XYZ file of C-alpha atoms in Angstrom:
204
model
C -65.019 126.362 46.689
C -61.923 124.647 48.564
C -59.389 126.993 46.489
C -61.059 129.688 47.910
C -61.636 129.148 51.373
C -57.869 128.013 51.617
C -57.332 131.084 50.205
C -59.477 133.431 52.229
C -57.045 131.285 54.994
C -54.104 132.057 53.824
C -53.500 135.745 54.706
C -54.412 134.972 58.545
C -51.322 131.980 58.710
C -49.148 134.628 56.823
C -49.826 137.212 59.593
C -49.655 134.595 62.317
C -46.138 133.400 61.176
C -45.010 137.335 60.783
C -46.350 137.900 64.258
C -43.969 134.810 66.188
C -40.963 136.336 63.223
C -41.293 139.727 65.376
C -42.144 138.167 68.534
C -38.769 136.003 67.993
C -36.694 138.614 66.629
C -37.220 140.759 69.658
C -36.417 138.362 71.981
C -33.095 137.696 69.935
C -32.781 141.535 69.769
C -33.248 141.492 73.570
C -30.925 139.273 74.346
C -28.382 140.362 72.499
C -28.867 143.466 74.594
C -28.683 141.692 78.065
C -25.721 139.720 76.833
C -23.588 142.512 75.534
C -24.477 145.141 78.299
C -22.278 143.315 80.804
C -19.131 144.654 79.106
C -20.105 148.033 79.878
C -19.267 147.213 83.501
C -17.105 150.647 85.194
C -13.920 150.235 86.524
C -13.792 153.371 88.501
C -15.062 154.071 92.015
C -18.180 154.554 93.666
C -19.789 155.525 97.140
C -21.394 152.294 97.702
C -22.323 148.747 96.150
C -25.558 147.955 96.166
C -25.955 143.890 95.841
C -28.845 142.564 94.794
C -30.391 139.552 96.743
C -30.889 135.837 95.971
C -31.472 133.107 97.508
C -30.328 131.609 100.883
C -29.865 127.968 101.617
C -30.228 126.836 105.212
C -29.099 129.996 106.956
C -26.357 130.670 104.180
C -25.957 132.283 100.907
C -26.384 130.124 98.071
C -23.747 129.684 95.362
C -25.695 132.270 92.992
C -26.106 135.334 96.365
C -22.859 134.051 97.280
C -20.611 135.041 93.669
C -22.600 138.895 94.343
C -21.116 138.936 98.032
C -18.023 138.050 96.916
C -17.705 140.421 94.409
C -18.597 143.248 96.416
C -16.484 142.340 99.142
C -13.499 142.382 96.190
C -14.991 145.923 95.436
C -14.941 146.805 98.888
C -11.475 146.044 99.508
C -9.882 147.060 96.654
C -11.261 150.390 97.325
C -13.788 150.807 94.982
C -16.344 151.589 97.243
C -16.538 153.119 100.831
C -19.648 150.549 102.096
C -21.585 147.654 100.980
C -25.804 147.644 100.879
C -27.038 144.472 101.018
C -30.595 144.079 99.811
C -33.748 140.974 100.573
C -36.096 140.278 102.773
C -37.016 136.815 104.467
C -38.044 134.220 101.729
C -40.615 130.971 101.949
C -39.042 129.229 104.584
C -36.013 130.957 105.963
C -35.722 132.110 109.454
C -33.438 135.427 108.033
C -33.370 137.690 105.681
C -31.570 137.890 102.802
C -29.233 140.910 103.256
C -29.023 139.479 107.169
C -26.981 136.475 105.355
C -25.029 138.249 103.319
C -24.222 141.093 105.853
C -22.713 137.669 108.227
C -20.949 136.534 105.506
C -18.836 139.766 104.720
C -18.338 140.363 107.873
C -16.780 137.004 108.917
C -14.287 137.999 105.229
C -13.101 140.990 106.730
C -15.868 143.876 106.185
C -16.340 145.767 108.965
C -20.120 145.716 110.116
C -20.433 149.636 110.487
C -19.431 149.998 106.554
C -22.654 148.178 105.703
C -26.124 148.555 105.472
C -29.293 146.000 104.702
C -33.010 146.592 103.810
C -34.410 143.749 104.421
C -38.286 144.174 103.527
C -38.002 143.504 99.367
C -38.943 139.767 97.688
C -38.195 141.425 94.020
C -35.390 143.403 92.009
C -37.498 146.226 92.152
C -37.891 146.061 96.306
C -34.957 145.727 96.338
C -33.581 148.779 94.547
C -36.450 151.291 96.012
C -35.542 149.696 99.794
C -31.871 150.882 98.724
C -32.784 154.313 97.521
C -33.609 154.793 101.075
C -30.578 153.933 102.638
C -28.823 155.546 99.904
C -30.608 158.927 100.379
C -30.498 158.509 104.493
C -26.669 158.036 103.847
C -25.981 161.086 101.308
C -24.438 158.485 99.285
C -24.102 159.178 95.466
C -22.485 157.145 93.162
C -23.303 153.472 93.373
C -22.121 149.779 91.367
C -25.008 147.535 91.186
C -23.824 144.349 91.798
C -25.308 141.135 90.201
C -25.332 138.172 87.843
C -24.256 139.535 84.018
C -27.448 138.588 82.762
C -29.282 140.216 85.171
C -27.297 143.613 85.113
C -28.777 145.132 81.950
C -32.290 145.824 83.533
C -31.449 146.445 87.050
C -29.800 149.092 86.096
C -32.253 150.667 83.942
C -34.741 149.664 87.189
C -31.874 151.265 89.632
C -31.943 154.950 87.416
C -36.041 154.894 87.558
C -35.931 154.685 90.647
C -33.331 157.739 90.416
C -30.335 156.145 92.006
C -26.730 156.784 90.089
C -26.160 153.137 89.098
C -23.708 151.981 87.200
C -23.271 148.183 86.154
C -20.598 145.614 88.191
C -21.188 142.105 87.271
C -19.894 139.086 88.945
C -16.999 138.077 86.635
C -18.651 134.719 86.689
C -22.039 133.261 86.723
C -23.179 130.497 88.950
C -25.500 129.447 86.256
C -22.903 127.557 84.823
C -24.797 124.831 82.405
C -26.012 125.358 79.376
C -29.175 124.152 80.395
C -29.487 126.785 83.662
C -27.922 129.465 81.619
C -30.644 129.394 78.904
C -33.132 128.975 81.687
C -32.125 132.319 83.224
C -31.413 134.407 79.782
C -35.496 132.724 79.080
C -36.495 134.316 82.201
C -35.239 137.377 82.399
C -35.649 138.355 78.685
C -39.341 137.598 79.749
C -38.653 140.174 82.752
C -36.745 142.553 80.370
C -39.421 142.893 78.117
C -42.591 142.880 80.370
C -40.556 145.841 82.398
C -40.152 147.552 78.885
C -43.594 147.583 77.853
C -44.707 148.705 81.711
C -42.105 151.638 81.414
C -43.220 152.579 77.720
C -47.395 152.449 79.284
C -47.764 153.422 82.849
């Protein structure tokens, strides 16, 4: 009687351990994606950079928003793009928005205020990218580098186009997550994002 109840067992561990063997190889599969996709960053120009917000600390940008807004600002001057769109609204506990911060901050490096724009209503990557369709449309501008962490990059994009903007990828050369442990924490997270945006896409 015990042979065959372990056996009658068996087939549901066997289909339990195939399920986390697929769950597990497409997260690998999926990060793999988000890892290499940074490399397909574009050289050439654009109309605008749209950076993606992050946090603020006490009125300024913190290490993570600030590696974006210097990297557009480097876009900016090289003459890579013609104006900068800052995106983020006001989170728990700050007094300004996001893009408000950031839009200071380039300024005070040498960006002049009327080659920039903010929408500063968003909480989320996808706020953020519809709020910048807007300006984009209002501006007649075209061609725009989304501008954010590497591991970050491969699904704003693919959120940038469906919202129909032109994106094309510009990573900060660097991340701020620089430990292993806050590096794994982020690829954890937004393979979570990547994949929960996937299935949304492939459903609604």
């Amino acid at each position: 009687m015990v042979s065959r109840a372990r056996k009658r067992r068996r087939p549901w561990w066997r289909a339990l351990i195939l399920g986390l063997v697929c769950v597990l190889l497409v997260f690998v599969a999926l990060a793999i994606d988000m890892c290499v996709y940074p490399s397909r960053s574009v050289d050439g120009k654009a109309d605008v950079a749209v950076v993606l917000g992050a946090a603020v600390w006490d009125g300024a940008p913190s290490p993570v928003f600030q590696a974006r807004i210097d990297h557009a600002i480097g876009l900016y001057k090289a003459g890579d793009v013609k104006a900068l769109v800052f995106t983020g609204g006001v989170g728990d506990g700050d007094l300004l928005a996001e893009a408000e911060v950031a839009k200071a901050y380039a300024v005070e490096h040498g960006v002049p205020a009327d080659h920039i724009r903010c929408e500063t209503a968003s909480r989320i990557t996808c706020g953020n990218l519809e709020g910048a369709r807007a300006i984009l449309d209002a501006e007649g501008w075209r061609t725009e580098l989304i501008v954010s962490d590497p591991l970050h990059m491969r699904r704003s994009v693919m959120m940038a186009r469906d919202v129909g903007i032109d994106a094309y990828p510009s990573p900060t050369p660097t991340s701020r997550y620089a430990s292993v442990g806050s590096k794994a924490g982020f690829l954890v997270r937004e393979v979570r994002m990547y994949a929960i945006y996937l299935v949304e896409r492939l459903f609604l």
